Coordinates of C-alpha atoms in Angstrom, one line a residue:
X255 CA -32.6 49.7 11.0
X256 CA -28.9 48.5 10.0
X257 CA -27.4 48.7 6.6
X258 CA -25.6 45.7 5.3
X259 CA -21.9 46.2 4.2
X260 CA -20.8 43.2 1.4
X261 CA -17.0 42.6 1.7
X262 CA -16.6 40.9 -1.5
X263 CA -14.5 42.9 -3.2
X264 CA -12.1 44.7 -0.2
X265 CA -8.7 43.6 0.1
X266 CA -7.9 45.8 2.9
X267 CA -9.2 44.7 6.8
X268 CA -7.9 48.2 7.7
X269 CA -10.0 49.8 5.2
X270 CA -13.4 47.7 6.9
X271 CA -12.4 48.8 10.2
X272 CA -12.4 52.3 8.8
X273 CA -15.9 52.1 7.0
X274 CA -17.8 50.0 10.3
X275 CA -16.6 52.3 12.6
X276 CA -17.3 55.8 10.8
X277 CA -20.9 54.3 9.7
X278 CA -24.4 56.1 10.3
X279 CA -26.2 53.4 11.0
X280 CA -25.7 49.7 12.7
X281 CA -23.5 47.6 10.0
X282 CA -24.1 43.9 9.4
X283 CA -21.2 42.4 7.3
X284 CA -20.8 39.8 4.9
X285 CA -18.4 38.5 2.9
X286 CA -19.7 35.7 0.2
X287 CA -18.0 33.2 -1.9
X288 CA -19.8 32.3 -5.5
X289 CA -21.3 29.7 -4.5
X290 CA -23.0 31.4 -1.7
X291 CA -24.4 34.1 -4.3
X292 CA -21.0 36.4 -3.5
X293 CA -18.2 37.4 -5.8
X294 CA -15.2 37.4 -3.1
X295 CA -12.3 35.2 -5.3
X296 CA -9.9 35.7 -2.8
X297 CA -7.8 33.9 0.3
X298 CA -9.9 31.9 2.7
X299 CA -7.3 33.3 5.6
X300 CA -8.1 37.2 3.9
X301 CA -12.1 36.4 4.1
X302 CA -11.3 35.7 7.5
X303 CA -10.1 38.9 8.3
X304 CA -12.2 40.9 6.9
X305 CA -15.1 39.6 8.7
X306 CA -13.3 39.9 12.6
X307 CA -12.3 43.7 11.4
X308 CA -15.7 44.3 10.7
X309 CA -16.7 43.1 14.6
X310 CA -13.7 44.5 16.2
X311 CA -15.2 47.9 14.2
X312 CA -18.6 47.9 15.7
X313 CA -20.4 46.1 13.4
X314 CA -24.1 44.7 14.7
X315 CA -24.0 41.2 13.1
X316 CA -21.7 39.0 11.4
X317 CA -22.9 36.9 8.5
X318 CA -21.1 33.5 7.8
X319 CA -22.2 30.8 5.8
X320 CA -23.3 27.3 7.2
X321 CA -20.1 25.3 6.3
X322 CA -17.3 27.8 8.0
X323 CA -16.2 28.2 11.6
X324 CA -15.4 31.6 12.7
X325 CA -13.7 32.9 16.3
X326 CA -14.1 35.9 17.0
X327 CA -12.0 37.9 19.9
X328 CA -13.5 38.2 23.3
X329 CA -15.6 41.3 24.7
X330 CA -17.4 41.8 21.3
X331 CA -20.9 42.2 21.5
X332 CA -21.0 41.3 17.7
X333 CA -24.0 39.0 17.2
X334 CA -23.6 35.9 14.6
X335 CA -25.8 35.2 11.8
X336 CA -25.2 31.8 10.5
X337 CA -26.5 31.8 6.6
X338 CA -27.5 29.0 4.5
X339 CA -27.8 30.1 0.6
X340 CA -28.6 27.9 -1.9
X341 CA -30.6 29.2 -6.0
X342 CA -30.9 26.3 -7.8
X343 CA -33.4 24.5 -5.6
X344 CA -33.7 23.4 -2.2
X345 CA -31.7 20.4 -1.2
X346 CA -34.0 17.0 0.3
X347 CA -31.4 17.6 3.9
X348 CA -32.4 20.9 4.1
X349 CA -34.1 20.2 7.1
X350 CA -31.1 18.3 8.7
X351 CA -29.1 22.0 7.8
X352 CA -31.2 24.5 9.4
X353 CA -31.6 22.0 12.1
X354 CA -27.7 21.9 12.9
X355 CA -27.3 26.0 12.0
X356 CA -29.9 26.6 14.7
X357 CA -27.9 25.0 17.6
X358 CA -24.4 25.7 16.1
X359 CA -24.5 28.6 18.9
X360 CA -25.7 31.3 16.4
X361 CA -27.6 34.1 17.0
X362 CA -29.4 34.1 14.8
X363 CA -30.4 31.7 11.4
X364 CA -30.9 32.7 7.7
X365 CA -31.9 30.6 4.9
X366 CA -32.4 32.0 1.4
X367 CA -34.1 29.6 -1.5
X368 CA -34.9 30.6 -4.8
X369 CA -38.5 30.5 -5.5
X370 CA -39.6 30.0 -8.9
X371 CA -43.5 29.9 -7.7
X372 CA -45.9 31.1 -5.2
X373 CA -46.4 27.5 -4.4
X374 CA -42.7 26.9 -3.1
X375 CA -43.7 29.0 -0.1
X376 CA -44.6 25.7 1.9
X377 CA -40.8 24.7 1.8
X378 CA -39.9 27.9 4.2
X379 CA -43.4 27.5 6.2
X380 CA -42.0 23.7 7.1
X381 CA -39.4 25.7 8.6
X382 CA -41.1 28.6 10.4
X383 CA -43.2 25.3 12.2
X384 CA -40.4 24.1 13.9
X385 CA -40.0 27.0 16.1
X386 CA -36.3 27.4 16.5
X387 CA -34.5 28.8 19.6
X388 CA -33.0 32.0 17.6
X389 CA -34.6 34.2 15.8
X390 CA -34.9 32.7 11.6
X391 CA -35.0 34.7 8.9
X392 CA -36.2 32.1 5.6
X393 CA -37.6 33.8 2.4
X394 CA -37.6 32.9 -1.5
X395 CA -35.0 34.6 -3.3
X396 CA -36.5 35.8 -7.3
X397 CA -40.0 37.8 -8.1
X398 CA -42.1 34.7 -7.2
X399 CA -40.6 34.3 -3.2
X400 CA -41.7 38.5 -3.0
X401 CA -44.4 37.3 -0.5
X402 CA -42.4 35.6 1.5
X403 CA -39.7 38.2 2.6
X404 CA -42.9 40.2 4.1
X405 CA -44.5 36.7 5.9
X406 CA -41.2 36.2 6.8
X407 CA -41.7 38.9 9.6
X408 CA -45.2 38.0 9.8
X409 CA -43.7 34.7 11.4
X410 CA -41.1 36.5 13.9
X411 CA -38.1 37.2 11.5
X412 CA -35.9 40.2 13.4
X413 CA -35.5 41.9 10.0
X414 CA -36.2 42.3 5.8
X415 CA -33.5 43.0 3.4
X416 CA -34.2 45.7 1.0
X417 CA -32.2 47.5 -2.0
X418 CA -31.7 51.5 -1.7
X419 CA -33.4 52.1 -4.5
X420 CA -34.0 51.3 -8.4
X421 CA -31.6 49.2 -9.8
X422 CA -29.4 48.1 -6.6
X423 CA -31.1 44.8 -5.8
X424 CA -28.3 42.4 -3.9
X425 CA -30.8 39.6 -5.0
X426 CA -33.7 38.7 -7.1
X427 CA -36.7 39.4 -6.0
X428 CA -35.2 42.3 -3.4
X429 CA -37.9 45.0 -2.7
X430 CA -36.7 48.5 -2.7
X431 CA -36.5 50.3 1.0
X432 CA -39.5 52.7 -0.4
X433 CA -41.6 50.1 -1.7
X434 CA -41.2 48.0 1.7
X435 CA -41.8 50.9 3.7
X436 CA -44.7 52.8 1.8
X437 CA -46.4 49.7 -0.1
X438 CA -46.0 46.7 2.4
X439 CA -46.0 48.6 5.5
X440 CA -42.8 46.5 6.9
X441 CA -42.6 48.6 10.0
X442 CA -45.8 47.6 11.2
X443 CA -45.5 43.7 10.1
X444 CA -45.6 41.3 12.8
X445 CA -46.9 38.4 14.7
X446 CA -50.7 39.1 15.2
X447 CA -50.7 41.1 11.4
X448 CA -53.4 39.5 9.5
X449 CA -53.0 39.4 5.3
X450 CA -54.3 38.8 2.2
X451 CA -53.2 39.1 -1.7
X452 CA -53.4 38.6 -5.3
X453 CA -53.4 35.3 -7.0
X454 CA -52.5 34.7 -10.8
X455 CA -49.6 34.8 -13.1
X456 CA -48.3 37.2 -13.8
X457 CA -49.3 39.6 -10.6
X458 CA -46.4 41.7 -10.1
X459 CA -47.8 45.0 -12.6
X460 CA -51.2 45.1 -10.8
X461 CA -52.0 48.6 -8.9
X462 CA -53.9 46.7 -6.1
X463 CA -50.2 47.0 -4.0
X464 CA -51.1 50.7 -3.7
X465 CA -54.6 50.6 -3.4
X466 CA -55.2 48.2 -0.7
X467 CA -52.3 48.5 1.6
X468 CA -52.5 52.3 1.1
X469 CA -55.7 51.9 3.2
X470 CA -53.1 51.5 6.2
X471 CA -53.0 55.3 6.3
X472 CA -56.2 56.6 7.2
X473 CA -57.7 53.2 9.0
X474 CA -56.3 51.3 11.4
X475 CA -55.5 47.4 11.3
X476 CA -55.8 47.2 7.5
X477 CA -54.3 43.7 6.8
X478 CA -51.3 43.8 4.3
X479 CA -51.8 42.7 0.9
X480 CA -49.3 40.3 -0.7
X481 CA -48.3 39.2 -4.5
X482 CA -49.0 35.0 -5.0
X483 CA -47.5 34.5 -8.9
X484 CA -48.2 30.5 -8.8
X485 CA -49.6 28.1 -11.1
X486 CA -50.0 26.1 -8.8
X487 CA -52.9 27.5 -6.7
X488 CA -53.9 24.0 -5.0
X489 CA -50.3 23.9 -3.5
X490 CA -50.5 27.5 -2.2
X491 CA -53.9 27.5 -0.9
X492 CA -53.0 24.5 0.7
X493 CA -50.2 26.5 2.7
X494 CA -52.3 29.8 3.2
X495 CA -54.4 28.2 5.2
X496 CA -52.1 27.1 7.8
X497 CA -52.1 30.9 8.9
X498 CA -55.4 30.0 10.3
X499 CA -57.9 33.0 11.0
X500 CA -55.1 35.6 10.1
X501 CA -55.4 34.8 6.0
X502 CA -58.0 36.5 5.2
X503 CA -58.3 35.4 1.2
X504 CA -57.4 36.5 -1.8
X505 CA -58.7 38.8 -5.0
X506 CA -58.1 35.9 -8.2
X507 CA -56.9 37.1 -11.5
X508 CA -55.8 35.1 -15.0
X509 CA -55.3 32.3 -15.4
X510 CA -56.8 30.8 -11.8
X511 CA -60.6 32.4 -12.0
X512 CA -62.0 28.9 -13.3
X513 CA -59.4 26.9 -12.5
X514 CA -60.0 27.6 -8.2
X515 CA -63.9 26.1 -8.6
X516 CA -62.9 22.8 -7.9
X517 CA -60.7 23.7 -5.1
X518 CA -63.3 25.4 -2.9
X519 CA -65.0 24.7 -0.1
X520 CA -68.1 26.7 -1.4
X521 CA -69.0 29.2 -4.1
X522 CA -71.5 32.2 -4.4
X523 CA -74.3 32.4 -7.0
X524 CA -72.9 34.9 -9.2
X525 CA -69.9 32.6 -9.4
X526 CA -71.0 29.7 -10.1
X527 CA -73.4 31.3 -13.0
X528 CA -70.6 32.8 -14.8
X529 CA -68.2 29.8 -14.0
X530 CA -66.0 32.4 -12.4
X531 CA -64.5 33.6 -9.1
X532 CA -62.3 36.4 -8.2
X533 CA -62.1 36.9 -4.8
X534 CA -62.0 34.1 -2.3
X535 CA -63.0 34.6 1.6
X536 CA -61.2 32.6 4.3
X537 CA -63.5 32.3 7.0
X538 CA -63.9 30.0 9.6
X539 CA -61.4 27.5 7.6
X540 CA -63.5 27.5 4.4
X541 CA -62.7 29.1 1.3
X542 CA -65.8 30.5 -0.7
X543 CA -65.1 31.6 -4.1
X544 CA -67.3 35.0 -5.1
X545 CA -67.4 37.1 -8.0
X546 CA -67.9 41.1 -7.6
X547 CA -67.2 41.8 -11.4
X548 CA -70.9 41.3 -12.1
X549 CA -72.1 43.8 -9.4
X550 CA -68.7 45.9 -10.7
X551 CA -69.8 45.8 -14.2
X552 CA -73.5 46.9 -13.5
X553 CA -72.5 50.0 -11.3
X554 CA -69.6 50.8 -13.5
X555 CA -72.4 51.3 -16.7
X556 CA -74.9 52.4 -14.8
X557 CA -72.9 55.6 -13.7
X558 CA -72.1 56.3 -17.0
X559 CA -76.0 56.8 -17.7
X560 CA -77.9 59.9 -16.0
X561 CA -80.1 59.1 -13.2
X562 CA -78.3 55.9 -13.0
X563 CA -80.5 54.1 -15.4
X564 CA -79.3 52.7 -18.8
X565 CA -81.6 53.5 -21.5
X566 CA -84.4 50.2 -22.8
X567 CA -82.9 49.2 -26.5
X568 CA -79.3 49.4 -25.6
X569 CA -77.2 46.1 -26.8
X570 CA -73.7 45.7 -25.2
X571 CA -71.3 43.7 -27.3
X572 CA -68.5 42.0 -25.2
X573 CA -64.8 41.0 -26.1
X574 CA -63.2 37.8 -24.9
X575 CA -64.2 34.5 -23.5
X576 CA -62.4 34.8 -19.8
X577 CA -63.5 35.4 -16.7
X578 CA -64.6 39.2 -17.3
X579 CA -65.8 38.5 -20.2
X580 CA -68.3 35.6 -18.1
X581 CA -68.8 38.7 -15.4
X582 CA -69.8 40.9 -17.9
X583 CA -72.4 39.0 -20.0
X584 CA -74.2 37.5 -16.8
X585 CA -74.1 41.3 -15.9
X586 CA -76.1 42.6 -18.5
X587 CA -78.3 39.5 -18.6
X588 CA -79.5 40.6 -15.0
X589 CA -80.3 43.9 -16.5
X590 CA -82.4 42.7 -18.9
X591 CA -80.4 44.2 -22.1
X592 CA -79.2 42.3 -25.0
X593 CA -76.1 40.7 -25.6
X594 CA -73.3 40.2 -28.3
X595 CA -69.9 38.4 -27.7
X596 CA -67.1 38.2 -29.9
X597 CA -64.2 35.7 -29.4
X598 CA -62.3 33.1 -30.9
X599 CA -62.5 31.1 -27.9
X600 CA -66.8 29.5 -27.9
X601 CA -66.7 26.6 -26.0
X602 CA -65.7 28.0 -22.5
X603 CA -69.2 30.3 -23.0
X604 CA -71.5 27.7 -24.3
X605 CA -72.6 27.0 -20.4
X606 CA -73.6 30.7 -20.2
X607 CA -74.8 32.1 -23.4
X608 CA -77.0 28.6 -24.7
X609 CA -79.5 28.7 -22.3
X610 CA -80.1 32.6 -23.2
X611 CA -79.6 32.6 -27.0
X612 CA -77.0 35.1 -27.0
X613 CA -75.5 35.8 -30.2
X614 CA -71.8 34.0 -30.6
X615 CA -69.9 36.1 -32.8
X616 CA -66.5 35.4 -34.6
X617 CA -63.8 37.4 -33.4
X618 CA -62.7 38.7 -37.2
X619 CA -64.2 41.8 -39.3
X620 CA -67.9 40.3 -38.6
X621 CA -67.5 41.4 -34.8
X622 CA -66.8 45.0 -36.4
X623 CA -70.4 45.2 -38.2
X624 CA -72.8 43.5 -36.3
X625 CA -74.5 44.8 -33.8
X626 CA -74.1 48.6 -32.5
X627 CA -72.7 48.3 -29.3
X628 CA -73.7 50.6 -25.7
X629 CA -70.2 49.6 -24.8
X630 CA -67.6 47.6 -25.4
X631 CA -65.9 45.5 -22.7
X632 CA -62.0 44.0 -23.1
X633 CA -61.9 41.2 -20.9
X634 CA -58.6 38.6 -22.6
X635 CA -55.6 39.7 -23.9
X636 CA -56.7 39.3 -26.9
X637 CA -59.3 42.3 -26.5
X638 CA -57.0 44.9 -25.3
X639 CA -53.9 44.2 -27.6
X640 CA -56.3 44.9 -30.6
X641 CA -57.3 48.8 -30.9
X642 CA -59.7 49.1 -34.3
X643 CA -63.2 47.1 -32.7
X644 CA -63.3 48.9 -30.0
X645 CA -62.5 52.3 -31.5
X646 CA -65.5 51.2 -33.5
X647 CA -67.5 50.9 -30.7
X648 CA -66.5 54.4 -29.1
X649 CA -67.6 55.6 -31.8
X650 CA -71.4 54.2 -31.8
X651 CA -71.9 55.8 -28.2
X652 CA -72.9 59.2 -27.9
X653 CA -69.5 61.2 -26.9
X654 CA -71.2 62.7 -23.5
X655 CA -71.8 59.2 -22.7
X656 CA -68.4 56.9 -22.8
X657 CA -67.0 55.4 -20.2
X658 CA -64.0 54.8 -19.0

């Protein structure tokens, strides 16, 4: 573990020499201009300065940018970490850079890119296949490029960089030192580590973090589960599956669950009835497209019911035309039960509810009269931003009988 000392704003070498040497922990230093993502303003000759009395206090690793030369004095054992920053897009050399960074006599490489989508993850894969002779250290900078910092050491980076806590990001995108250590698991993150995450946009709010890499606690060789934000998902499947046998696949969320159909390999029953997949297996180099909402919506109303069985005459009325919407129609079809759906949105349903005669109802006060609903199931945006239907519909089931 090291903590990272930013020079930007000391005037004093004395003063660095001071904090390196009375520090708790291994000290990298940097010292960055603005257009390097620093705030340093001062003398090229002061910059300088700082830096050597950072190694000539103890510190770990220097970091200096691509472009500058630095000498520091003999018998050091100061290790250099030659950067490359750039957060408006990555330039068509950048291959050329890195190149010339890794055999500048460095140490070690770094190369930070802003990532404005999942699908810009390729650009620091092209680099990880090159297989440098120092260690590299190449991630997306920005909430999208949060994946990448954790595949980074996945692919043999020495270390992550992480904020202290809430609020004290040095970068967008930074995870926080809890987060990386708790959620993601860093510690344990390396070569032979296999993974698998969440696809959609937006992803970042989900509580499947938690949930699925919290598995790491109690059971052994859990693989760690990554955020993909992308709109892009033929690009970033494309690049997954250059990990070979260690991606595993991915859960799917809005706006990707119809949209991946076409980009499979193969695709279960239940998905291809409902026109929807939310979890895709990697296996073998195929990716097959499944949906477990339809099993998930059975067993979530059946355990509302005693004995597990849903009473005959029960109609369910279902909100939204997306893909758990889709799950949760072909769901009750299986069961045999009847079947209202209120959207505003018919023509992505037609497939599905034509061939069974369901009842297409329009989302407006209609949807509030119709039928008496068993339960009611919010499956767009649109269903759980608007309160009054489905207090209506709490209200038709027996109190001792909602679900959650």
């Amino acid at each position: 573990d090291m903590v990272e000392y930013r020079l930007d704003h000391f005037m004093s070498p004395t003063s660095v020499l001071e904090l390196v040497r009375n520090s708790p922990a291994p000290v990298l230093a940097s010292c960055r201009v603005k257009e390097d993502g620093g705030s340093f303003t001062g003398d090229p000759d002061l910059r300088r300065e700082l830096l050597v009395a950072a190694a000539e206090g103890g510190a770990e690793w220097i970091d200096v940018e691509h472009w500058e030369g630095l000498s520091l004095p003999g018998g050091l054992r100061t290790r250099l970490l030659r950067s490359y920053h750039k957060l408006d897009g990555a330039p068509r050399d950048l291959l050329n850079i890195v190149d010339r960074m890794a055999y500048s006599g460095a140490d070690a490489v770094k190369v930070t890119l802003m990532g404005y989508d999942a699908a810009d993850l390729r650009v620091v894969g092209e680099l990880y296949r090159r297989h440098y002779p120092v260690p590299l250290v190449a991630f997306l900078a920005g909430q999208a490029g949060v994946a990448s910092r954790y595949l980074a050491l996945m692919q043999g980076a020495p270390f992550l960089y992480t904020s202290p806590g809430p609020g004290q990001a040095a970068a967008p995108g930074q995870p926080e030192l809890f987060e990386a250590l708790e959620v993601f698991r860093a510690k344990a993150l390396g070569t032979d580590i296999c993974f698998w995450g969440l696809m959609g946009s937006p992803v970042h709010g989900s509580l499947g973090y938690g949930l699925h890499n919290g598995l790491g606690r109690w059971l052994r060789e859990v693989p760690v589960y990554l955020p993909f934000d992308t709109k892009h998902p033929d690009t970033l499947l494309a690049y997954l599956r250059t990990f070979g046998p260690r991606f595993l696949g991915l859960s799917v969320t809005a706006p990707h669950k119809s949209r991946v159909l076409g980009l499979l390999d193969g695709i279960g029953s239940e998905a291809k009835e409902c026109g929807a997949v939310n979890t895709i297996i990697h296996r073998d180099g195929m990716l097959v497209g499944q949906n477990t909402d339809v099993e998930g919506v059975r067993r979530a109303l059946k355990s509302a019911w005693p004995n597990q069985r849903i009473p005959e005459g029960k109609r369910a009325l279902v909100i939204g035309s997306g893909g758990g919407a889709r799950a949760a129609i072909l769901a009750r079809m299986k069961d045999g039960s009847g079947v209202h759906v209120a959207c505003s949105t018919h023509g992505l349903l037609k497939h599905l509810t034509r061939p069974y005669e369901i009842p297409l109802i329009p989302y407006d006060r209609t949807a509030r009269r119709k039928p008496e609903p068993m339960r009611s199931r919010g499956a767009t945006p649109l269903a759980s931003a608007v309160a009054s239907p489905a207090s209506s519909a709490r209200r038709a089931c027996p109190p001792s009988r909602q679900a959650v």
